[in-house]
Amino acid sequence: MESAHGYHAESDSHSALNTIKAMIRISERTPRYYRTDTQAFLQKYWRSPSLNTFNALLPVVAYTDASDWGIGFYLSSFKQSLAYSWIPGKAGIPIGPTGQVITSWAELIAVEMAIHTLIMLDAIDTLYPTVILSDNDGVVKALSSGYWTPNYGLDGIVKRIISTCYTHRIILDIRWIPSKANLADGASKGRFSSPQLREMEAIWENLYDPELTRLLMIPPHLRSLTEPIGF
């Protein structure tokens, strides 16, 4: 793919997305008969990530939750659930003395994934707060204060989330909600209806060429730990 050599995308997904968008802009300005194979492919198959058809309300609100099964979030502004299952046996997933995934770690990853997804969907308006709702009091306090215990790498994840918000000028508004009010509970435990599963399948189909979906929608440091449901 010769036209890609002029770009030096960083390993993170956002840089990859910006690189592809730049390539598309160049291909759009290139006469059809002069386009490379890569440019022709992008013009034919690339579908820009967007949930504008859901008529999002501002501010954007995301419910997040996690369990031994995986993580889930519900983007209420778009009426869309997404779920990711843990890949069993991975050393990067901390396990407690009872054999269960460390809850605080999993809940932080759920928040990180929700924010990353909103960034990739170009769904964040930097003029408005991005509201994240979690039923984990420790997560809410940590992201509000900017630090947590270093155990299980929790403080590092908090710093990573805050850094991401700073980089993308996200006004993070993290709030606690009761577990019974958490609309992401079912998705985080792998419990969803057939219509919900079809909606998850549809969002993957409508967003990206399949070869690019997983690359862009999961941060590099989490790709070996989790798999999207419906993909």
Coordinates of C-alpha atoms in Angstrom, one line a residue:
M1 CA 0.0 0.0 0.0
E2 CA 2.4 2.6 -1.3
S3 CA 0.4 5.7 -0.4
A4 CA 0.6 4.8 3.3
H5 CA 4.4 5.4 3.4
G6 CA 4.0 9.1 3.6
Y7 CA 2.4 8.8 7.0
H8 CA 3.9 7.8 10.4
A9 CA 0.9 7.0 12.5
E10 CA 1.6 6.4 16.2
S11 CA 0.5 3.1 17.7
D12 CA -2.6 4.5 19.4
S13 CA -6.0 4.2 17.8
H14 CA -6.7 7.9 17.6
S15 CA -3.5 8.6 15.6
A16 CA -4.4 5.7 13.3
L17 CA -7.9 7.2 12.7
N18 CA -6.4 10.6 12.0
T19 CA -4.0 9.1 9.5
I20 CA -6.8 7.3 7.6
K21 CA -8.9 10.5 7.5
A22 CA -5.9 12.4 6.1
M23 CA -5.4 9.7 3.4
I24 CA -9.1 9.9 2.5
R25 CA -8.9 13.7 2.1
I26 CA -6.0 13.3 -0.2
S27 CA -7.8 10.6 -2.2
E28 CA -10.9 12.8 -2.5
R29 CA -8.7 15.5 -4.2
T30 CA -7.1 13.0 -6.5
P31 CA -8.7 12.4 -9.9
R32 CA -10.2 8.9 -10.0
Y33 CA -7.9 7.7 -12.8
Y34 CA -4.8 8.8 -10.8
R35 CA -5.8 7.1 -7.6
T36 CA -3.6 4.3 -6.1
D37 CA -5.2 1.0 -5.2
T38 CA -5.2 2.1 -1.6
Q39 CA -7.0 5.3 -2.4
A40 CA -9.6 3.5 -4.4
F41 CA -10.1 1.0 -1.6
L42 CA -10.7 3.8 1.0
Q43 CA -13.1 5.6 -1.3
K44 CA -15.1 2.4 -1.8
Y45 CA -15.1 0.8 1.6
W46 CA -14.3 3.3 4.3
R47 CA -17.2 4.3 6.4
S48 CA -16.5 7.2 8.8
P49 CA -17.4 6.4 12.5
S50 CA -20.4 8.4 13.5
L51 CA -23.5 8.0 15.5
N52 CA -25.1 11.2 14.4
T53 CA -28.1 9.2 13.1
F54 CA -29.1 8.5 16.7
N55 CA -29.6 12.3 17.3
A56 CA -27.5 12.4 20.4
L57 CA -28.5 14.7 23.3
L58 CA -25.9 16.9 25.0
P59 CA -24.2 16.3 27.3
V60 CA -23.2 12.8 26.3
V61 CA -24.0 10.3 29.1
A62 CA -22.5 6.8 29.4
Y63 CA -23.3 4.2 32.1
T64 CA -20.4 1.9 32.8
D65 CA -20.1 -1.4 34.6
A66 CA -17.9 -4.5 34.9
S67 CA -18.0 -8.1 36.1
D68 CA -16.0 -11.3 36.0
W69 CA -17.5 -11.9 32.6
G70 CA -16.4 -8.6 31.0
I71 CA -17.4 -4.9 30.7
G72 CA -20.3 -3.1 29.4
F73 CA -21.5 0.4 28.8
Y74 CA -24.8 2.1 27.8
L75 CA -24.5 5.3 25.8
S76 CA -27.9 6.8 26.8
S77 CA -27.5 9.7 24.4
F78 CA -27.5 7.2 21.5
K79 CA -29.6 4.4 23.2
Q80 CA -26.8 2.0 22.4
S81 CA -25.3 -0.8 24.5
L82 CA -21.8 -2.2 23.9
A83 CA -20.2 -5.2 25.7
Y84 CA -16.7 -6.7 25.8
S85 CA -15.8 -10.1 27.3
W86 CA -12.5 -10.8 29.1
I87 CA -10.2 -13.2 27.3
P88 CA -9.6 -16.0 29.9
G89 CA -6.1 -16.7 31.2
K90 CA -4.5 -13.4 30.3
A91 CA -1.8 -12.3 32.7
G92 CA -2.8 -8.7 32.3
I93 CA -6.1 -9.3 34.0
P94 CA -5.6 -9.1 37.8
I95 CA -7.2 -11.9 39.7
G96 CA -8.0 -11.7 43.5
P97 CA -7.6 -14.4 46.1
T98 CA -11.1 -15.7 45.5
G99 CA -10.3 -16.3 41.8
Q100 CA -12.4 -13.3 40.6
V101 CA -11.3 -10.4 38.5
I102 CA -10.4 -7.4 40.7
T103 CA -13.5 -5.3 40.6
S104 CA -11.9 -1.9 41.0
W105 CA -9.5 -2.6 38.1
A106 CA -12.4 -3.9 35.9
E107 CA -14.6 -0.9 36.7
L108 CA -11.8 1.5 35.7
I109 CA -11.2 -0.3 32.5
A110 CA -14.9 0.0 31.7
V111 CA -14.7 3.8 32.1
E112 CA -11.6 3.9 30.0
M113 CA -13.2 1.9 27.2
A114 CA -16.3 4.0 27.3
I115 CA -14.3 7.2 26.9
H116 CA -12.2 5.7 24.1
T117 CA -15.3 4.5 22.3
L118 CA -16.8 8.0 22.4
I119 CA -13.6 9.5 21.1
M120 CA -13.5 7.0 18.2
L121 CA -17.1 7.7 17.4
D122 CA -16.4 11.4 17.3
A123 CA -19.3 11.7 19.7
I124 CA -17.7 14.2 22.2
D125 CA -18.4 17.9 22.1
T126 CA -15.6 19.6 24.1
L127 CA -18.0 22.5 24.9
Y128 CA -20.1 20.2 27.1
P129 CA -19.2 17.8 29.9
T130 CA -19.0 14.1 29.2
V131 CA -20.9 12.4 31.9
I132 CA -19.8 9.0 33.1
L133 CA -22.0 7.1 35.5
S134 CA -20.5 4.3 37.6
D135 CA -21.8 2.3 40.6
N136 CA -18.3 1.9 42.0
D137 CA -17.6 4.5 44.7
G138 CA -13.9 4.0 44.6
V139 CA -13.7 4.7 40.8
V140 CA -15.7 7.9 41.2
K141 CA -13.6 9.2 44.0
A142 CA -10.3 8.2 42.2
L143 CA -11.2 10.0 39.0
S144 CA -12.5 13.0 40.9
S145 CA -9.3 13.3 42.9
G146 CA -6.8 12.2 40.2
Y147 CA -5.1 9.4 42.1
W148 CA -5.7 5.9 43.6
T149 CA -3.7 3.1 45.2
P150 CA -0.9 1.7 43.0
N151 CA -2.1 -1.8 43.8
Y152 CA -3.1 -3.7 40.6
G153 CA -2.0 -0.7 38.6
L154 CA -5.1 1.3 39.6
D155 CA -3.3 4.7 39.9
G156 CA -1.7 4.2 36.5
I157 CA -5.1 3.6 34.9
V158 CA -6.5 6.7 36.6
K159 CA -3.6 8.8 35.3
R160 CA -4.1 7.3 31.8
I161 CA -7.8 8.2 31.8
I162 CA -7.1 11.7 33.0
S163 CA -4.3 12.1 30.4
T164 CA -6.7 10.9 27.6
C165 CA -9.3 13.5 28.7
Y166 CA -6.7 16.2 28.8
T167 CA -5.3 15.3 25.3
H168 CA -8.8 15.4 23.8
R169 CA -10.1 18.3 25.8
I170 CA -12.8 16.2 27.4
I171 CA -14.6 17.8 30.4
L172 CA -15.1 14.6 32.5
D173 CA -18.0 14.6 34.9
I174 CA -17.9 11.3 36.8
R175 CA -20.8 10.5 39.0
W176 CA -21.9 7.7 41.3
I177 CA -25.2 5.9 40.8
P178 CA -26.8 3.0 42.6
S179 CA -26.3 -0.5 41.1
K180 CA -30.0 -0.9 40.5
A181 CA -30.0 2.2 38.4
N182 CA -27.0 1.2 36.2
L183 CA -28.2 0.6 32.7
A184 CA -24.9 -1.1 31.8
D185 CA -25.3 -3.9 34.4
G186 CA -26.8 -6.5 32.0
A187 CA -24.3 -5.8 29.2
S188 CA -21.3 -6.1 31.6
K189 CA -22.5 -9.6 32.6
G190 CA -23.2 -10.9 29.1
R191 CA -26.9 -10.6 29.6
F192 CA -28.6 -9.0 26.7
S193 CA -31.7 -9.7 24.5
S194 CA -31.5 -10.9 20.9
P195 CA -32.6 -7.4 19.7
Q196 CA -29.7 -5.8 21.8
L197 CA -27.2 -8.3 20.3
R198 CA -28.4 -7.4 16.8
E199 CA -27.9 -3.7 17.6
M200 CA -24.4 -4.4 18.7
E201 CA -23.7 -6.4 15.5
A202 CA -25.2 -3.5 13.5
I203 CA -23.0 -0.8 15.0
W204 CA -19.8 -2.8 14.2
E205 CA -21.1 -3.4 10.6
N206 CA -22.0 0.3 10.1
L207 CA -18.8 1.8 11.5
Y208 CA -15.7 0.4 9.9
D209 CA -14.3 -2.0 7.4
P210 CA -14.0 -5.2 9.5
E211 CA -10.2 -5.3 9.2
L212 CA -10.0 -1.9 10.9
T213 CA -12.7 -2.2 13.5
R214 CA -10.8 -4.0 16.2
L215 CA -7.7 -2.0 15.6
L216 CA -9.4 1.3 16.2
M217 CA -12.1 0.5 18.8
I218 CA -9.9 -1.1 21.4
P219 CA -6.9 0.7 22.8
P220 CA -3.6 -1.1 22.0
H221 CA -2.9 -2.0 25.7
L222 CA -6.3 -3.7 26.0
R223 CA -6.5 -5.7 22.7
S224 CA -5.1 -8.8 24.2
L225 CA -7.4 -8.7 27.2
T226 CA -10.9 -8.2 25.8
E227 CA -13.1 -9.0 22.8
P228 CA -16.1 -7.1 21.5
I229 CA -19.4 -8.8 21.5
G230 CA -21.3 -8.8 18.2
F231 CA -18.2 -8.3 16.1

